[in-house]
CSV table of C-alpha atoms in Angstrom, one decimal:
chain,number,residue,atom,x,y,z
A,628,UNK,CA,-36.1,37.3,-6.0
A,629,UNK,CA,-35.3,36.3,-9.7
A,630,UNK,CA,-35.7,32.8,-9.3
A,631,UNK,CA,-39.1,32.8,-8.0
A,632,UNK,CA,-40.4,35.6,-9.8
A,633,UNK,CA,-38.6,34.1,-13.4
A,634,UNK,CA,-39.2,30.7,-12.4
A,635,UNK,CA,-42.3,30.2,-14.8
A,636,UNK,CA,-39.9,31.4,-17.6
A,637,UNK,CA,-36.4,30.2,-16.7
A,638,UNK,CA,-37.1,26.2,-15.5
A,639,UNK,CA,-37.0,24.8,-18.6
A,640,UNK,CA,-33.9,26.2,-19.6
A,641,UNK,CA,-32.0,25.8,-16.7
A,642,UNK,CA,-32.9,21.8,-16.0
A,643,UNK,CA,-32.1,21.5,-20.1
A,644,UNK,CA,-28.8,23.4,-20.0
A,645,UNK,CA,-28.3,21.8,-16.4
A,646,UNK,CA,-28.7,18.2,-17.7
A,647,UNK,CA,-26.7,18.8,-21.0
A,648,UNK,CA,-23.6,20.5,-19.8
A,649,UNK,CA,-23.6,18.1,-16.1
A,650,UNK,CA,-24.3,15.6,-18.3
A,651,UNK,CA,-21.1,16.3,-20.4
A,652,UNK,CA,-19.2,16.9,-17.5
A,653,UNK,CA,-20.0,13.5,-16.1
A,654,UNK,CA,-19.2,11.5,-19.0
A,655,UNK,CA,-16.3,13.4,-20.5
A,656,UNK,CA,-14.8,14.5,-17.2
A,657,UNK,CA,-15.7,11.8,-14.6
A,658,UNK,CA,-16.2,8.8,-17.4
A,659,UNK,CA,-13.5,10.0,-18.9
A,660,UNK,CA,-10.5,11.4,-17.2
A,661,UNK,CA,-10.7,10.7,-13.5
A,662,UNK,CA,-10.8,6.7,-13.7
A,663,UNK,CA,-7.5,7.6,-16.0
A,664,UNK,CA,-5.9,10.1,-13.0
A,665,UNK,CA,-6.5,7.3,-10.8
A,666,UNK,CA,-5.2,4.9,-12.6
A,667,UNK,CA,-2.3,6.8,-12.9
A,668,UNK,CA,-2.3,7.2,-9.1
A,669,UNK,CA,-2.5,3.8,-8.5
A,670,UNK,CA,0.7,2.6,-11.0
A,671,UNK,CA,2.7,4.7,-9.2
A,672,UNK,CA,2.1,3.4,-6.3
A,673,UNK,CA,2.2,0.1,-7.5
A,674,UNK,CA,5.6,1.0,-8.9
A,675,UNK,CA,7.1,2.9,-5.6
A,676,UNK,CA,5.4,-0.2,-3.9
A,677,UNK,CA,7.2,-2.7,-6.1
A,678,UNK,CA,10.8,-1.1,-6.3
A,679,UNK,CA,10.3,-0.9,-2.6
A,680,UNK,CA,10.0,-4.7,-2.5
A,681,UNK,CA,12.8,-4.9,-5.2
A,682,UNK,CA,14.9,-3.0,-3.0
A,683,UNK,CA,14.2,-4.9,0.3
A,684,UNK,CA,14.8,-7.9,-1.6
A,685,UNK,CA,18.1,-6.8,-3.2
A,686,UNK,CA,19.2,-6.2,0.1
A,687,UNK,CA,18.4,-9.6,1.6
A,688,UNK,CA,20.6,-11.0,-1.7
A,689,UNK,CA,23.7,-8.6,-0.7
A,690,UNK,CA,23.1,-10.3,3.5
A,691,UNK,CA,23.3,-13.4,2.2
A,692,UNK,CA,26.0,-13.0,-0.1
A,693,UNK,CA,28.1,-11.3,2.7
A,694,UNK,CA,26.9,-14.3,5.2
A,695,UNK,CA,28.2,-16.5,2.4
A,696,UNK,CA,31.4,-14.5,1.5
A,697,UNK,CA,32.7,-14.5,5.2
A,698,UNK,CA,31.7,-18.3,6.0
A,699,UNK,CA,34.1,-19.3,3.1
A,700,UNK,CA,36.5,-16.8,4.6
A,701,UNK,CA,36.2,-18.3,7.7
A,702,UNK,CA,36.8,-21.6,6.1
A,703,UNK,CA,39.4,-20.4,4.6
A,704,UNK,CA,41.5,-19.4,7.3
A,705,UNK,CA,40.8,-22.6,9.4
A,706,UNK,CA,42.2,-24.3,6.3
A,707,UNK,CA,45.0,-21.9,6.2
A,708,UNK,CA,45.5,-23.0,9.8
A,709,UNK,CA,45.1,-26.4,9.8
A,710,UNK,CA,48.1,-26.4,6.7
A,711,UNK,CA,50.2,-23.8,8.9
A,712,UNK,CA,50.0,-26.6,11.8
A,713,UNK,CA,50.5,-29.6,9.7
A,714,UNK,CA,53.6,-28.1,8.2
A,715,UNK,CA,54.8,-26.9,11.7
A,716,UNK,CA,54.4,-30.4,12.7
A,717,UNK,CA,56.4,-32.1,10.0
A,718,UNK,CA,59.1,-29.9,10.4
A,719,UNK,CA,59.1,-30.5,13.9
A,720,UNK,CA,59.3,-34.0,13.6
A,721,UNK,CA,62.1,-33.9,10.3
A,722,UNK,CA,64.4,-31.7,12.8
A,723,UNK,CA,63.5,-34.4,15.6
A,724,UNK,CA,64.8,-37.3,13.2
A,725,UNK,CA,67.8,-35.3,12.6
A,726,UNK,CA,68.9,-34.6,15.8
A,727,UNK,CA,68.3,-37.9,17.3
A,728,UNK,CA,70.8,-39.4,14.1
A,729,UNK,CA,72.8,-37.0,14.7
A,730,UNK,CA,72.6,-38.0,18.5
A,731,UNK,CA,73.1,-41.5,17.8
A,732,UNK,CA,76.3,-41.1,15.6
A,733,UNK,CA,77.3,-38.3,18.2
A,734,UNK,CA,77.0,-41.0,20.8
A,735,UNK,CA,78.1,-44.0,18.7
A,736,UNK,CA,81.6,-41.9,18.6
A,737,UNK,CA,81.7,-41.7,22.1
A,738,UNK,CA,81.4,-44.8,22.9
A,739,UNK,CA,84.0,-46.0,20.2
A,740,UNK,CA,86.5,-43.2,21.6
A,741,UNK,CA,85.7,-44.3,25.3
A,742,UNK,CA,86.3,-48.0,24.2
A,743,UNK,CA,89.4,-47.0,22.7
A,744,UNK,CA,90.6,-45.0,26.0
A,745,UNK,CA,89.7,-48.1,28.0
A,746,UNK,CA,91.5,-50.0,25.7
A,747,UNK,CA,94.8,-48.0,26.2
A,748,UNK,CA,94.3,-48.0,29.7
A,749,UNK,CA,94.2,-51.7,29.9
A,750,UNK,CA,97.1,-51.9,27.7
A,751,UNK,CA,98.8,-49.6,29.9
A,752,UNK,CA,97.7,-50.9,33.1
A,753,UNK,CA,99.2,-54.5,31.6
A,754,UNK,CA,102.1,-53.0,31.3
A,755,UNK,CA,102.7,-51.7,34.2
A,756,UNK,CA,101.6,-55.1,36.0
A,757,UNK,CA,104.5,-56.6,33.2
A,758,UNK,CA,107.2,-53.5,34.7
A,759,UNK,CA,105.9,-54.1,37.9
A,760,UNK,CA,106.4,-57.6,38.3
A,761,UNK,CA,110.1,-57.7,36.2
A,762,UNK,CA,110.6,-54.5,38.8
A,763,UNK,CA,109.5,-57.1,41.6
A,764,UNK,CA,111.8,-59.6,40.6
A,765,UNK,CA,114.5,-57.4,40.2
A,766,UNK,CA,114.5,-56.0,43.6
A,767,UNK,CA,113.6,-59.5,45.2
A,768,UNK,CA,116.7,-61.2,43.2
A,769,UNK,CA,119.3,-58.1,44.2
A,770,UNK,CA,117.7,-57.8,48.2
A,771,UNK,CA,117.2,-61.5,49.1
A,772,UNK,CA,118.9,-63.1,46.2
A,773,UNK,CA,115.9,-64.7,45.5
A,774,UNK,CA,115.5,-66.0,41.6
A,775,UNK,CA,111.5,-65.3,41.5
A,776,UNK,CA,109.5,-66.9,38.9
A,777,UNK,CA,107.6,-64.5,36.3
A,778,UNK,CA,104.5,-66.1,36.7
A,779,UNK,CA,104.7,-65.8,40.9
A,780,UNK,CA,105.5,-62.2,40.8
A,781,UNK,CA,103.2,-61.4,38.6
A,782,UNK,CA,100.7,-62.8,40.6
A,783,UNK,CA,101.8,-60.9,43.5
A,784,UNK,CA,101.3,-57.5,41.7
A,785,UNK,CA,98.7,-57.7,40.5
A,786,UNK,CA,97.5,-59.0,44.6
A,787,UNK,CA,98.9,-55.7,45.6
A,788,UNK,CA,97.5,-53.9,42.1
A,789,UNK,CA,94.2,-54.7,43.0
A,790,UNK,CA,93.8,-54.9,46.4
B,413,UNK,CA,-26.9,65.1,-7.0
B,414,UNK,CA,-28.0,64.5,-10.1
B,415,UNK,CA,-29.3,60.3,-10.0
B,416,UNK,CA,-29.3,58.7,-6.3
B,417,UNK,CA,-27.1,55.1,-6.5
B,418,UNK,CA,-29.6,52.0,-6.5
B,419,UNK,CA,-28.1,49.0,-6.2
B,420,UNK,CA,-30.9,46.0,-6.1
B,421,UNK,CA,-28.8,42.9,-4.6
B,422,UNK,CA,-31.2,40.5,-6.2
B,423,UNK,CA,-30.5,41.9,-9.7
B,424,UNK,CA,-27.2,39.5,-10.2
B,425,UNK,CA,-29.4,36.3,-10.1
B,426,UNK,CA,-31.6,37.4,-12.9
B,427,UNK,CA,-31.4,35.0,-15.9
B,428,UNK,CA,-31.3,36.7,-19.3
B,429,UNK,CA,-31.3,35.0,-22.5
B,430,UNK,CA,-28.3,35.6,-24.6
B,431,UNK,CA,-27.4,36.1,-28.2
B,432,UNK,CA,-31.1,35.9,-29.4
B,433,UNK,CA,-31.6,32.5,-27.9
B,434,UNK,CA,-34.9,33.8,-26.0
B,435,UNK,CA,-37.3,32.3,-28.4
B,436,UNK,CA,-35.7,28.0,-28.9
B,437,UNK,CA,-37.6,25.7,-27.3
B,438,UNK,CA,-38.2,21.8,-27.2
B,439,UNK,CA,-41.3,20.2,-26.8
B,440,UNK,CA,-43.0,23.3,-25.8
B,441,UNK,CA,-40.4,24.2,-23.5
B,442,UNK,CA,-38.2,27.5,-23.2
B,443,UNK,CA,-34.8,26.4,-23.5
B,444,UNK,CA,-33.0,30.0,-24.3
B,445,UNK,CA,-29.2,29.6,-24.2
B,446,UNK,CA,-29.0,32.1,-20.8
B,447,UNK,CA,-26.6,33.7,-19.0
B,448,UNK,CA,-27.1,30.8,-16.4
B,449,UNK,CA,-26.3,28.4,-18.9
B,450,UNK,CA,-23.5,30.2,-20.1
B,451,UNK,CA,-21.7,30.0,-16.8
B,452,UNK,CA,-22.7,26.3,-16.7
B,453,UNK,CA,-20.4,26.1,-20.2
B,454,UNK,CA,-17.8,28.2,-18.7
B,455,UNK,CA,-17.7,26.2,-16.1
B,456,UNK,CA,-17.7,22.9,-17.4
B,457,UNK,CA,-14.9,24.3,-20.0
B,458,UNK,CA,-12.8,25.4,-17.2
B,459,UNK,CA,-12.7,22.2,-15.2
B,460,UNK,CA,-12.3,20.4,-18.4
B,461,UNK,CA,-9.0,22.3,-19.0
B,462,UNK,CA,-8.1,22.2,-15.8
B,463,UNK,CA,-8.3,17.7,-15.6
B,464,UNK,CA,-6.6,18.3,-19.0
B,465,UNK,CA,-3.9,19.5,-17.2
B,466,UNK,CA,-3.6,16.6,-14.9
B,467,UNK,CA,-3.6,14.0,-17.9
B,468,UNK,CA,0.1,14.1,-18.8
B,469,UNK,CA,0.4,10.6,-16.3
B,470,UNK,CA,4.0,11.0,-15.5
B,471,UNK,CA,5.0,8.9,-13.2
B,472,UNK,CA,6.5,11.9,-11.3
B,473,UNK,CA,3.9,14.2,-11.1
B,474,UNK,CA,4.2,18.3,-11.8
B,475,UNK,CA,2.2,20.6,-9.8
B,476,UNK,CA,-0.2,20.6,-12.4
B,477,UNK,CA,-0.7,17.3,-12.8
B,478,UNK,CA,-0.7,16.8,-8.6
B,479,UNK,CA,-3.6,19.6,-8.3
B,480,UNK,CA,-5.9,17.2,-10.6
B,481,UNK,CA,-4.5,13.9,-8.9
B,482,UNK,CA,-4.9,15.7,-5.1
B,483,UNK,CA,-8.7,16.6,-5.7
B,484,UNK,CA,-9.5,13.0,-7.8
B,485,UNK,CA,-7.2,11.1,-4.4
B,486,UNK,CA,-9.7,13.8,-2.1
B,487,UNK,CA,-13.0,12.1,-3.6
B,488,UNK,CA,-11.5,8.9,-4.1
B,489,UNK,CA,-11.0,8.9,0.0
B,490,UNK,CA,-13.7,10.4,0.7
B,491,UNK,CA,-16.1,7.7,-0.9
B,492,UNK,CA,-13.9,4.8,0.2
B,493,UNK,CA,-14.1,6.2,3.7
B,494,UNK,CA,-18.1,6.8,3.2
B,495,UNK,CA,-19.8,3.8,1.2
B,496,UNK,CA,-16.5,1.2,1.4
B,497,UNK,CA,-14.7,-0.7,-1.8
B,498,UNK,CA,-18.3,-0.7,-3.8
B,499,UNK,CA,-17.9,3.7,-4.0
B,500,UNK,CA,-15.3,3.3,-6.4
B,501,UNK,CA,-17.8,3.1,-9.4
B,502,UNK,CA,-19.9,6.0,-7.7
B,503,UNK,CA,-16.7,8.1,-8.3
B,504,UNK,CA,-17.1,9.6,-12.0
B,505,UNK,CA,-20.4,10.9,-10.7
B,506,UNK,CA,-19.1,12.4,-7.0
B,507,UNK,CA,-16.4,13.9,-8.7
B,508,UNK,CA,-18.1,15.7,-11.3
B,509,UNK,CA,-20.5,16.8,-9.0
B,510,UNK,CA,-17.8,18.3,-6.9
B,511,UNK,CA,-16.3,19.9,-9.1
B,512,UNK,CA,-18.3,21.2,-11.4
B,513,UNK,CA,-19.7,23.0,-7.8
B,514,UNK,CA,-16.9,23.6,-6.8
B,515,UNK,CA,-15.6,25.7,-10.0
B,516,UNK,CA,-19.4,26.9,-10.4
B,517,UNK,CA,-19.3,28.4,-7.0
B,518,UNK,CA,-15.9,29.8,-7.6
B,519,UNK,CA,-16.3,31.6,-10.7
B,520,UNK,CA,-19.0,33.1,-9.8
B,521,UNK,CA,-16.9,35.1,-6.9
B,522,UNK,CA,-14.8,36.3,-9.8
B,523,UNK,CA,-14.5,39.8,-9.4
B,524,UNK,CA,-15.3,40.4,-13.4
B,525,UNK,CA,-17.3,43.6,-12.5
B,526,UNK,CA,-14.1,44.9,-12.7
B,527,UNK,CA,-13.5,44.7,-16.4
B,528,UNK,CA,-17.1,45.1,-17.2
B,529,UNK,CA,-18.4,41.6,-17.4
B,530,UNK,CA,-21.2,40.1,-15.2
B,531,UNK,CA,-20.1,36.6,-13.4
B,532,UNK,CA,-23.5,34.9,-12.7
B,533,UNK,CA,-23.5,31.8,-10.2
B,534,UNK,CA,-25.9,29.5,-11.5
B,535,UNK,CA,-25.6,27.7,-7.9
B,536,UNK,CA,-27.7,30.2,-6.5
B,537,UNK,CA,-30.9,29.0,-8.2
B,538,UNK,CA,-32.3,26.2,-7.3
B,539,UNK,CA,-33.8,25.1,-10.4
B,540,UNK,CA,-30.1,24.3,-11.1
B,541,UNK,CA,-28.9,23.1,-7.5
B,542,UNK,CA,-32.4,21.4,-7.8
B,543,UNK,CA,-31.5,18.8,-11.0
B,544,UNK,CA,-28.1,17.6,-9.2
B,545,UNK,CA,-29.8,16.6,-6.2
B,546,UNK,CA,-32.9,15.3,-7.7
B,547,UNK,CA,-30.0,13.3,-9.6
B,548,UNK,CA,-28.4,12.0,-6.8
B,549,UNK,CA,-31.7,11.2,-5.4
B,550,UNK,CA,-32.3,9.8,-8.1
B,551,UNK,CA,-29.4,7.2,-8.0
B,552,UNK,CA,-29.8,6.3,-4.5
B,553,UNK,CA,-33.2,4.9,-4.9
B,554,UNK,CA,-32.2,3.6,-8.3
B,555,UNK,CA,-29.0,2.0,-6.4
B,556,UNK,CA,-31.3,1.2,-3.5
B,557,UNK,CA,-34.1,-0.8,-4.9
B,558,UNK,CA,-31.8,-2.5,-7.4
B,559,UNK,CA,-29.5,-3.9,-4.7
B,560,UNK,CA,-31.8,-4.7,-2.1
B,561,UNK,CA,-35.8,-4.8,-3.7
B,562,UNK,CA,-38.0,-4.0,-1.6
B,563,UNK,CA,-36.2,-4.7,1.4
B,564,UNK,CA,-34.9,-1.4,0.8
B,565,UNK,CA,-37.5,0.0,3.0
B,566,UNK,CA,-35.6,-1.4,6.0
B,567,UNK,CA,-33.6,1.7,6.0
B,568,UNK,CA,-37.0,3.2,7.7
B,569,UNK,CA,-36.6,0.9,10.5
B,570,UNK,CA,-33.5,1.1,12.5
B,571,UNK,CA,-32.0,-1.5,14.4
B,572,UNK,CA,-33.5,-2.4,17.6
B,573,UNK,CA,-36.7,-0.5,17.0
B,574,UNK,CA,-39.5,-1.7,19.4
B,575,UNK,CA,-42.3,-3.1,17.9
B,576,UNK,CA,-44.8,-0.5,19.3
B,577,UNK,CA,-42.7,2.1,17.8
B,578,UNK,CA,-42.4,0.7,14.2
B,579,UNK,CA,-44.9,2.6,12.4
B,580,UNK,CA,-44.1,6.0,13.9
B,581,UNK,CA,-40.3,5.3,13.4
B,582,UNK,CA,-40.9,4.7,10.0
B,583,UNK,CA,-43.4,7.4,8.9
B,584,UNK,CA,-40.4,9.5,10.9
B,585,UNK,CA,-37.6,7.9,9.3
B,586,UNK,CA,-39.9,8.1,5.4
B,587,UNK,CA,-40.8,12.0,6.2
B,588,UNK,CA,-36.6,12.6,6.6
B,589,UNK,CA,-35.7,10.6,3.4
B,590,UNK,CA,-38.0,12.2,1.3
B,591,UNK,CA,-36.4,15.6,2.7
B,592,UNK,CA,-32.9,14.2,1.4
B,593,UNK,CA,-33.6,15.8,-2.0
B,594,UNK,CA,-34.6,19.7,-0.6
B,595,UNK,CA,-32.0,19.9,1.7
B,596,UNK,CA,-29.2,19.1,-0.8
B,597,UNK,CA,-30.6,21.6,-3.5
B,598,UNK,CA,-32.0,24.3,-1.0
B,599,UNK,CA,-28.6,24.3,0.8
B,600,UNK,CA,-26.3,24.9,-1.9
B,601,UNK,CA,-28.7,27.6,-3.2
B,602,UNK,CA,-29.6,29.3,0.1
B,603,UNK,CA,-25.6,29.4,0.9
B,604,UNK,CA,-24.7,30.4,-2.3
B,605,UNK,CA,-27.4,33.3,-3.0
B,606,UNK,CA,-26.6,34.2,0.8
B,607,UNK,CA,-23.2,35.5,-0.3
B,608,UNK,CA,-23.9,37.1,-2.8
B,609,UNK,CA,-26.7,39.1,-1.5
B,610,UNK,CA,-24.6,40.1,1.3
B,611,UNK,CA,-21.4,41.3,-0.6
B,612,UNK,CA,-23.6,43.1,-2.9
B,613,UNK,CA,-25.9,44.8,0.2
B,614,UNK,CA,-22.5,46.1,1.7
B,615,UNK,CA,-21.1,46.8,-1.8
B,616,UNK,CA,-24.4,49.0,-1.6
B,617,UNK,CA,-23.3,50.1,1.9
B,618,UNK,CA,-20.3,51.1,0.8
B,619,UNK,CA,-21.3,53.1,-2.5
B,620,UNK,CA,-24.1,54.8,-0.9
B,621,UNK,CA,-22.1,56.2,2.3
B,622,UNK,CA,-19.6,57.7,-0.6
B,623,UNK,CA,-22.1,59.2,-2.2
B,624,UNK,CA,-23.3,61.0,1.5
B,625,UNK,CA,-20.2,63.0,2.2
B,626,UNK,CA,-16.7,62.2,3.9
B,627,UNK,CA,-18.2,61.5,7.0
B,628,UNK,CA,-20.7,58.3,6.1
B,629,UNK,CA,-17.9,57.4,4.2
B,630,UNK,CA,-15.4,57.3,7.0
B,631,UNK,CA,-17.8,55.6,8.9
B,632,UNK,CA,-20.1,53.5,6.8
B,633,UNK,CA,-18.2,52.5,3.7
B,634,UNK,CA,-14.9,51.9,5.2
B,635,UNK,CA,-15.8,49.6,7.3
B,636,UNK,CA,-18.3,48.3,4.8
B,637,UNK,CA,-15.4,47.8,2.4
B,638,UNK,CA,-13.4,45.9,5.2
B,639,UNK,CA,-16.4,43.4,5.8
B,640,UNK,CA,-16.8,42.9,2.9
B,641,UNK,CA,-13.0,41.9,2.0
B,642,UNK,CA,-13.4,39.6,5.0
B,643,UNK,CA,-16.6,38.1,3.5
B,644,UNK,CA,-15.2,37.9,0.0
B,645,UNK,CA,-12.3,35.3,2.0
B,646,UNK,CA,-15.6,33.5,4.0
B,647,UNK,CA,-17.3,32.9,0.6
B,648,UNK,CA,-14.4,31.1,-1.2
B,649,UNK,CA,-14.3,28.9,1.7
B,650,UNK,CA,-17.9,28.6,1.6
B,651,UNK,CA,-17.7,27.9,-2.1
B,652,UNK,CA,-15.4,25.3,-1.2
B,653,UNK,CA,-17.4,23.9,1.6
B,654,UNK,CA,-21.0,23.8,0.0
B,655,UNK,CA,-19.1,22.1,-3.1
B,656,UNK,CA,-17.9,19.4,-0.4
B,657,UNK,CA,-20.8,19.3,1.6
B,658,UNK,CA,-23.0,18.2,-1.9
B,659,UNK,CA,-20.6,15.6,-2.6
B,660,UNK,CA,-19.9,14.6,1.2
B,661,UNK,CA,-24.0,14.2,1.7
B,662,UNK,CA,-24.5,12.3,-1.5
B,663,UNK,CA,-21.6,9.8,-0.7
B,664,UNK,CA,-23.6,9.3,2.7
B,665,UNK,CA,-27.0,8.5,0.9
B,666,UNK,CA,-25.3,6.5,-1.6
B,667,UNK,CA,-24.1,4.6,1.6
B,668,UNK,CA,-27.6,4.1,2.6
B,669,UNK,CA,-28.3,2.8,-0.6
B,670,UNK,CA,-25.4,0.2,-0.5
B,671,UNK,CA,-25.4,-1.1,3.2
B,672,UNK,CA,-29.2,0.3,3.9
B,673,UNK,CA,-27.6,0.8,7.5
């Protein structure tokens, strides 16, 4: 077995060469490049950790923004709404002025024309008392030879006119 | 037959100095540039090209670059889920040591032979396995009495201990932690040399039942050969698993160190 039967020969050299070349290893390899591979490691999960974040937070601004964008739309329309009504509502009430003028002078001609047939039917019916009552006096003077005093007669038709 | 086939399978793990190096030393002490240590280079080269690989830090991440960031995020988990937010600075260390098992323990099951070459896994000796967990050892007491003094010793004495039973608890409780250190080397070593010893006694198998006519080959070497394809799969998980295990088990005493319970 060599490395009893050499070990007299061989210890020293293997500790030395041992210690030297583990001894560059640790400070070249391990001093030197793992804390860098780590570090590496760790920025980039730093970074994937941060754009993460960044695109959480992105997404929160874009809820809000829609939130915001349809509560002014919202708005908006109620405002559209309210102006759709209010116009609705003056017109109603401008066409409700017109008609009740035009009602007015509608029913203001009426009137007038229904004074106007009263009228004619008074003047009429005044005539016909007039005829009546010169008719009256006629046929009393020619029957009974009766001279009949305008006044009298008319009196009398207009008794029997009007009950 | 002119030579008989001898395959020693504890001939891989013997270290040889290379390129003349067989005579350097330090202080006294033999420190030939070996074929152990050459592996240890190889290795550290290759997982230094591979991290390099992973250090383009795009922030969408080739397949490349995930390999490197999927084994660093593996460690990185594994020590939060072990010692808590305080493992982070334990993780240049855990991850070197993981790795540099972990490609150690691969390369060394490269089938090189093939082209001539002679992989050698320096895992399977524990003068090497030995230094990382004396190392990590190492920390946790350093980590240990740092943070908490001597009221480090507590970790001897669980919760709720009777009084009575104190002492033995904590001679019990001592005997284990000062284990800590051979387990972690011996394992990696024993699993690793394991292996290899096996792979190259069927390899053996399956040589010497060609050697012996048709019929040892038909029925030694062919299913030697098929074992050992199914082993060759089992030992790149093992490589994988001993590599985790070492890093896994010093994570735990490292959480010992931090929270002492």
């Amino acid at each position: 077995m060599p490395q009893i039967s050499q070990l007299a020969a061989t210890y020293s050299s293997q500790i030395f060469w041992m210690l030297v070349i583990f001894g560059a290893v640790f400070f070249l390899v391990g001093r030197g490049m793992a804390p860098k591979v780590l570090e590496t490691m760790e920025g980039r999960d730093q970074k994937i950790a941060a754009d993460l974040a960044a695109a959480e937070a992105a997404r929160h601004e874009a809820q809000a923004q829609d939130d915001a964008w349809k509560a002014a739309a919202a708005k908006q329309r109620g405002e559209a709404q309210a102006l759709i009504a209010a116009a609705k509502a003056e017109a109603a009430k401008a066409a409700e002025v017109r008609l009740a003028a035009a009602g007015a002078d509608a029913e203001a001609k009426v009137a007038e024309a229904e004074a106007r047939i009263a009228a004619a039917r008074q003047g009429a019916l005044a005539e016909i008392e007039t005829v009546a009552a010169e008719a009256a006096a006629d046929i009393a003077a020619r029957v009974a030879g009766l001279t009949v005093a305008a006044d009298a007669a008319r009196a009398a038709v207009k008794d029997v006119l009007h009950g | 037959m002119a030579t008989e086939a001898k395959v020693d399978p504890m001939h891989q793990f013997t270290i040889e100095p290379l390129f003349g190096t067989d005579h350097w030393a330090l202080g006294g002490f033999n420190i030939a540039f070996t074929n152990s240590a050459l592996w240890m280079l190889i290795s550290a080269v290759v997982l230094y090209a591979f991290m390099l690989g992973g250090m383009k830090r795009e922030l969408v991440p080739g397949r490349w670059q995930m390999m490197v960031e999927s084994m660093t995020g593996f460690i990185e988990n594994m020590l939060s889920a072990n010692v808590g937010k305080e493992g982070r600075k334990y993780l240049p260390y855990v991850f070197s040591l993981f790795m540099f098992i972990l490609f150690a323990n691969l390369l060394g099951l490269l089938p090189l032979g093939l082209v001539g070459l002679h992989p050698f896994t320096f895992t399977s000796h524990f003068t090497a396995t030995g230094v990382l967990a004396i190392l990590s050892f190492a920390i946790v007491l350093v980590v240990g009495f740092y943070k908490h003094g001597l009221h480090f010793f507590s970790l001897f004495v669980p919760h709720g201990t009777p009084l009575p039973m104190i002492p033995l608890i904590f001679v019990i409780e001592l005997v284990s932690f000062l284990v800590r250190p051979f387990s972690l080397g011996l394992r990696l070593f024993v699993a690793m040399m394991a292996g290899h010893v096996l792979l190259e006694v069927l390899s053996s198998f399956v040589i010497g039942g060609a050697n012996a006519g048709a019929f040892f080959m038909g029925l030694v070497s062919i299913p030697s050969f098929i074992l050992m394809v199914a082993i060759c799969a089992l030992e790149i998980l093992v490589a994988g698993i001993q590599a985790y295990v070492f890093a896994l088990l010093t994570s735990l005493y490292i959480n010992d160190a931090e929270h002492l319970h």
